[in-house]
């Protein structure tokens, strides 16, 4: 079993009287791409900031690379790349000056990030512009580049694709895959469910400061109630199925919500005169909305 | 350190250039005006005719400025000079701590492998350097002027350097104070305002304490009491009376800044 690069144990954080995160637990394994989902204000950024020692938890423990963040933050940040949700910059610097600045602070020699520039379609001229005159998308590219250009062992990204056009989003996904192949552990929060579904192995969903789901995508899908729809060749009123809750029917078209084991249900279906049939696997959108709505209904 | 220094210089370049030209220029002009005009006999005779209350209102500073030493003291204690230095130093510290937290660049800095104490210490050192440069520029303005219009001698240089050193320590107190306020706040504008207002209150109380007897007993509790350039120039006060208090305050404010920045959320 691979070691955990991030370990969050029973972490609680207050802002004044407001409890931003409450007894949060999760861990990110080495070499894994971890997706962190949640609506606005759920506590995603608070958790991320605690991993980098920007915020101090009121209770619980945050460890990165097996070391407590508070005590070893410099060491941890040396091997970590970070992109904040709202990537800010030094107004008076050009992109090149910014990379030189970051290199000097990381005590590495500056080399023009040629490969990254090619990937994100940036030229030397683009990077030689003052950062205050760069567009939102361009700044986001610079932000991603500064997070990865020192080859970190862990990458923490807070909504990395916001501001990127679809082509650049694809470039980002290929970068993520490339880094994953090299063994980089990647933690990213996102609103974009499809990108999390496409890139992540493990997913945690946070709602109102609490983790409501923390599973591999596969397990999450298994746990989800699936919707079964079918059309019969003839009217069969009063039909029931094992482990299934009837949602709607007109005697010919049926909709069921399937819970748990599907084996016996499939056997029963096999004996029915079915004309048309649909039993889709739940997408991350369904999973997310399921967790989100169940919270709203409470 | 150098790249951060460059970044800070660039952020305040306009104001820094203005201060580097204006502060020596005003020193130069004060000496030039004083030595170039035969004002002393005229002012002396006018002063003799004034009632004691009015003399008190005009203050010691004016009397002492009737000598070249007094003029130097007056130049280095000119409200505009002090105001420029205070605004610049409080602006730099508040922008690069509270302002950086406000606009998010502190997150960027603290995502790099930098200790929090390093961030505070190097800002302290950079502002200390800028402050010493500005005071040296002011000294240069003074020395050039005295050299052109009067006789520059070792004794005069020594006295002036003492005033410069005293001014530097005073500015370091203000900078450390502003740094301390910054570490408690999240908005640079509010931080700079609070720091400036507190300093301004001390300045006015110091002025009033020369005019209003009941306030006189509070003088030792006022920071400006430990910077009296005219008295330093005329030998009525020594650096030993001023520096220990200023050094203790710098130490306390810096220590609190480090402690608070170390424990706070960003």
CSV table of N, CA, C and O in Angstrom, one decimal, chain A residues 13-15 49 52-56 70 74 77-78 80 82 84 87-90 92-93 97-98 101-102 104-106 130 146, chain B residues 1 3-4 6-8 10-12 95 103-116 122 261-266:
chain,number,residue,atom,x,y,z
A,13,UNK,N,-11.8,24.1,11.7
A,13,UNK,CA,-11.3,25.5,11.6
A,13,UNK,C,-12.5,26.5,11.7
A,13,UNK,O,-13.5,26.4,11.1
A,14,UNK,N,-12.3,27.4,12.6
A,14,UNK,CA,-13.3,28.5,12.8
A,14,UNK,C,-12.8,29.8,12.2
A,14,UNK,O,-11.6,30.1,12.3
A,15,UNK,N,-13.7,30.6,11.7
A,15,UNK,CA,-13.4,32.0,11.4
A,15,UNK,C,-14.3,32.8,12.3
A,15,UNK,O,-15.5,32.9,12.0
A,49,UNK,N,-5.7,25.6,2.2
A,49,UNK,CA,-4.8,26.6,2.9
A,49,UNK,C,-4.2,26.0,4.1
A,49,UNK,O,-3.0,26.3,4.5
A,52,UNK,N,-1.0,24.0,3.4
A,52,UNK,CA,0.2,24.8,3.1
A,52,UNK,C,0.6,25.7,4.3
A,52,UNK,O,1.4,26.6,4.2
A,53,UNK,N,-0.1,25.5,5.4
A,53,UNK,CA,0.2,26.3,6.6
A,53,UNK,C,-0.1,27.8,6.5
A,53,UNK,O,0.4,28.6,7.2
A,54,UNK,N,-1.0,28.1,5.5
A,54,UNK,CA,-1.5,29.4,5.4
A,54,UNK,C,-2.5,29.7,6.5
A,54,UNK,O,-2.7,30.8,7.0
A,55,UNK,N,-3.3,28.7,6.8
A,55,UNK,CA,-4.3,28.8,7.9
A,55,UNK,C,-3.9,27.7,8.9
A,55,UNK,O,-3.4,26.6,8.5
A,56,UNK,N,-4.1,28.0,10.1
A,56,UNK,CA,-3.8,27.0,11.2
A,56,UNK,C,-5.1,26.4,11.7
A,56,UNK,O,-6.0,27.2,12.1
A,70,UNK,N,2.7,22.4,10.4
A,70,UNK,CA,3.1,23.6,11.2
A,70,UNK,C,4.6,23.6,11.5
A,70,UNK,O,5.2,24.6,11.4
A,74,UNK,N,8.3,24.8,5.7
A,74,UNK,CA,9.3,25.2,4.7
A,74,UNK,C,9.7,24.0,3.8
A,74,UNK,O,9.7,24.1,2.6
A,77,UNK,N,6.8,22.9,1.6
A,77,UNK,CA,6.6,23.8,0.5
A,77,UNK,C,7.7,23.7,-0.6
A,77,UNK,O,7.5,24.1,-1.7
A,78,UNK,N,8.9,23.3,-0.1
A,78,UNK,CA,10.0,23.1,-1.0
A,78,UNK,C,9.7,22.0,-2.1
A,78,UNK,O,10.2,22.1,-3.2
A,80,UNK,N,6.5,21.1,-2.9
A,80,UNK,CA,5.1,21.2,-3.3
A,80,UNK,C,5.0,22.4,-4.3
A,80,UNK,O,5.6,23.4,-4.1
A,82,UNK,N,2.0,25.0,-5.8
A,82,UNK,CA,0.7,25.4,-5.4
A,82,UNK,C,0.1,26.5,-6.4
A,82,UNK,O,0.8,27.4,-6.7
A,84,UNK,N,-3.1,29.0,-6.3
A,84,UNK,CA,-4.3,29.4,-5.5
A,84,UNK,C,-5.5,29.6,-6.4
A,84,UNK,O,-5.4,29.8,-7.6
A,87,UNK,N,-5.4,33.2,-8.5
A,87,UNK,CA,-4.0,33.4,-8.7
A,87,UNK,C,-3.7,34.9,-8.8
A,87,UNK,O,-4.1,35.6,-9.7
A,88,UNK,N,-2.9,35.4,-7.8
A,88,UNK,CA,-2.5,36.8,-7.8
A,88,UNK,C,-1.1,36.9,-8.2
A,88,UNK,O,-0.3,35.9,-8.1
A,89,UNK,N,-0.7,38.1,-8.5
A,89,UNK,CA,0.6,38.3,-9.1
A,89,UNK,C,1.2,39.6,-8.6
A,89,UNK,O,0.5,40.4,-8.0
A,90,UNK,N,2.5,39.7,-8.9
A,90,UNK,CA,3.1,41.0,-8.5
A,90,UNK,C,3.0,41.9,-9.8
A,90,UNK,O,3.6,41.7,-10.8
A,92,UNK,N,4.1,44.7,-10.8
A,92,UNK,CA,5.2,45.4,-11.5
A,92,UNK,C,6.2,44.4,-12.2
A,92,UNK,O,7.2,44.9,-12.7
A,93,UNK,N,5.9,43.1,-12.1
A,93,UNK,CA,6.9,42.2,-12.7
A,93,UNK,C,6.4,41.7,-14.0
A,93,UNK,O,5.2,41.6,-14.2
A,97,UNK,N,10.4,37.9,-15.2
A,97,UNK,CA,10.9,38.4,-13.9
A,97,UNK,C,10.2,37.6,-12.8
A,97,UNK,O,10.9,37.2,-11.8
A,98,UNK,N,9.0,37.3,-13.0
A,98,UNK,CA,8.3,36.5,-12.0
A,98,UNK,C,8.9,35.1,-11.8
A,98,UNK,O,9.1,34.6,-10.7
A,101,UNK,N,12.1,35.4,-10.1
A,101,UNK,CA,11.9,35.6,-8.7
A,101,UNK,C,11.5,34.3,-8.0
A,101,UNK,O,12.1,34.0,-6.9
A,102,UNK,N,10.6,33.5,-8.6
A,102,UNK,CA,10.2,32.3,-7.9
A,102,UNK,C,11.4,31.3,-7.9
A,102,UNK,O,11.7,30.7,-6.9
A,104,UNK,N,14.6,32.1,-7.7
A,104,UNK,CA,15.5,32.6,-6.7
A,104,UNK,C,15.0,32.2,-5.3
A,104,UNK,O,15.8,31.8,-4.4
A,105,UNK,N,13.7,32.3,-5.1
A,105,UNK,CA,13.2,32.0,-3.8
A,105,UNK,C,13.2,30.5,-3.5
A,105,UNK,O,13.4,30.0,-2.4
A,106,UNK,N,13.2,29.7,-4.6
A,106,UNK,CA,13.3,28.2,-4.4
A,106,UNK,C,14.7,27.8,-4.5
A,106,UNK,O,15.0,26.6,-4.5
A,130,UNK,N,4.3,42.8,-18.8
A,130,UNK,CA,4.0,43.0,-17.3
A,130,UNK,C,2.8,42.2,-17.0
A,130,UNK,O,1.8,42.1,-17.8
A,146,UNK,N,4.1,28.2,-12.8
A,146,UNK,CA,5.0,28.4,-11.6
A,146,UNK,C,4.8,27.3,-10.6
A,146,UNK,O,5.7,27.0,-9.8
B,1,UNK,N,16.7,37.6,-1.6
B,1,UNK,CA,16.6,38.9,-0.9
B,1,UNK,C,16.7,40.1,-2.0
B,1,UNK,O,15.9,41.0,-1.9
B,3,UNK,N,16.0,39.9,-5.2
B,3,UNK,CA,14.9,40.0,-6.1
B,3,UNK,C,13.7,40.6,-5.4
B,3,UNK,O,12.9,41.4,-6.0
B,4,UNK,N,13.6,40.3,-4.1
B,4,UNK,CA,12.5,40.9,-3.3
B,4,UNK,C,12.7,42.4,-3.1
B,4,UNK,O,11.8,43.2,-3.2
B,6,UNK,N,14.3,44.3,-5.2
B,6,UNK,CA,14.0,45.0,-6.5
B,6,UNK,C,12.5,45.2,-6.6
B,6,UNK,O,12.0,46.2,-7.1
B,7,UNK,N,11.8,44.1,-6.2
B,7,UNK,CA,10.3,44.2,-6.3
B,7,UNK,C,9.7,45.3,-5.5
B,7,UNK,O,8.9,46.1,-5.9
B,8,UNK,N,10.3,45.5,-4.3
B,8,UNK,CA,9.8,46.6,-3.4
B,8,UNK,C,10.2,47.9,-4.0
B,8,UNK,O,9.4,48.9,-4.0
B,10,UNK,N,10.7,48.7,-7.1
B,10,UNK,CA,9.8,49.0,-8.2
B,10,UNK,C,8.4,49.4,-7.8
B,10,UNK,O,7.8,50.3,-8.4
B,11,UNK,N,7.9,48.8,-6.7
B,11,UNK,CA,6.6,49.1,-6.3
B,11,UNK,C,6.4,50.6,-5.8
B,11,UNK,O,5.3,51.1,-5.8
B,12,UNK,N,7.5,51.1,-5.3
B,12,UNK,CA,7.4,52.5,-4.7
B,12,UNK,C,8.4,53.5,-5.4
B,12,UNK,O,8.8,54.5,-4.8
B,95,UNK,N,2.0,47.9,2.8
B,95,UNK,CA,1.6,47.3,1.5
B,95,UNK,C,2.2,45.9,1.4
B,95,UNK,O,1.5,45.0,0.9
B,103,UNK,N,-4.3,41.4,-1.0
B,103,UNK,CA,-4.5,41.1,-2.5
B,103,UNK,C,-4.0,39.6,-2.9
B,103,UNK,O,-4.1,39.3,-4.0
B,104,UNK,N,-3.6,38.9,-1.9
B,104,UNK,CA,-3.3,37.5,-2.2
B,104,UNK,C,-1.8,37.2,-2.5
B,104,UNK,O,-1.5,36.0,-2.6
B,105,UNK,N,-1.0,38.2,-2.6
B,105,UNK,CA,0.4,37.9,-3.0
B,105,UNK,C,1.2,37.2,-1.8
B,105,UNK,O,2.2,36.6,-2.0
B,106,UNK,N,0.7,37.4,-0.6
B,106,UNK,CA,1.3,36.8,0.5
B,106,UNK,C,1.2,35.2,0.4
B,106,UNK,O,2.1,34.5,0.8
B,107,UNK,N,0.0,34.8,-0.1
B,107,UNK,CA,-0.2,33.4,-0.3
B,107,UNK,C,0.8,32.8,-1.3
B,107,UNK,O,1.3,31.8,-1.1
B,108,UNK,N,1.1,33.6,-2.3
B,108,UNK,CA,2.0,33.3,-3.3
B,108,UNK,C,3.4,33.1,-2.7
B,108,UNK,O,4.2,32.2,-2.9
B,109,UNK,N,3.8,34.1,-1.9
B,109,UNK,CA,5.1,34.1,-1.2
B,109,UNK,C,5.2,32.9,-0.2
B,109,UNK,O,6.2,32.2,-0.2
B,110,UNK,N,4.1,32.7,0.5
B,110,UNK,CA,4.2,31.6,1.5
B,110,UNK,C,3.9,30.2,0.9
B,110,UNK,O,4.0,29.2,1.6
B,111,UNK,N,3.7,30.2,-0.4
B,111,UNK,CA,3.6,28.9,-1.1
B,111,UNK,C,5.1,28.5,-1.5
B,111,UNK,O,5.3,27.3,-1.8
B,112,UNK,N,6.0,29.5,-1.4
B,112,UNK,CA,7.4,29.2,-1.7
B,112,UNK,C,8.1,28.8,-0.4
B,112,UNK,O,7.5,29.1,0.7
B,113,UNK,N,9.2,28.1,-0.5
B,113,UNK,CA,9.8,27.7,0.8
B,113,UNK,C,10.5,28.8,1.6
B,113,UNK,O,11.7,28.9,1.7
B,114,UNK,N,9.6,29.7,2.1
B,114,UNK,CA,10.1,30.8,2.9
B,114,UNK,C,9.6,30.8,4.3
B,114,UNK,O,8.4,30.5,4.4
B,115,UNK,N,10.4,31.0,5.3
B,115,UNK,CA,9.9,31.1,6.6
B,115,UNK,C,9.1,32.4,6.8
B,115,UNK,O,9.5,33.4,6.2
B,116,UNK,N,8.1,32.4,7.6
B,116,UNK,CA,7.4,33.6,7.9
B,116,UNK,C,8.3,34.7,8.5
B,116,UNK,O,8.2,35.9,8.1
B,122,UNK,N,13.3,40.3,6.3
B,122,UNK,CA,13.9,41.0,5.1
B,122,UNK,C,13.1,42.2,4.7
B,122,UNK,O,13.8,43.2,4.2
B,261,UNK,N,3.0,37.6,13.3
B,261,UNK,CA,3.0,37.1,11.9
B,261,UNK,C,3.2,35.6,11.9
B,261,UNK,O,2.7,34.9,11.0
B,262,UNK,N,3.9,35.1,12.8
B,262,UNK,CA,4.2,33.7,12.9
B,262,UNK,C,2.9,32.9,13.3
B,262,UNK,O,2.7,31.8,12.8
B,263,UNK,N,2.0,33.5,14.0
B,263,UNK,CA,0.9,32.8,14.5
B,263,UNK,C,-0.4,33.0,13.7
B,263,UNK,O,-1.4,32.3,13.9
B,264,UNK,N,-0.4,34.1,12.9
B,264,UNK,CA,-1.7,34.5,12.3
B,264,UNK,C,-2.0,33.6,11.1
B,264,UNK,O,-1.2,32.9,10.5
B,265,UNK,N,-3.3,33.7,10.7
B,265,UNK,CA,-3.8,33.1,9.5
B,265,UNK,C,-3.6,34.0,8.3
B,265,UNK,O,-3.7,35.2,8.5
B,266,UNK,N,-3.3,33.4,7.2
B,266,UNK,CA,-3.1,34.3,6.0
B,266,UNK,C,-4.3,34.2,5.1
B,266,UNK,O,-4.7,33.2,4.7
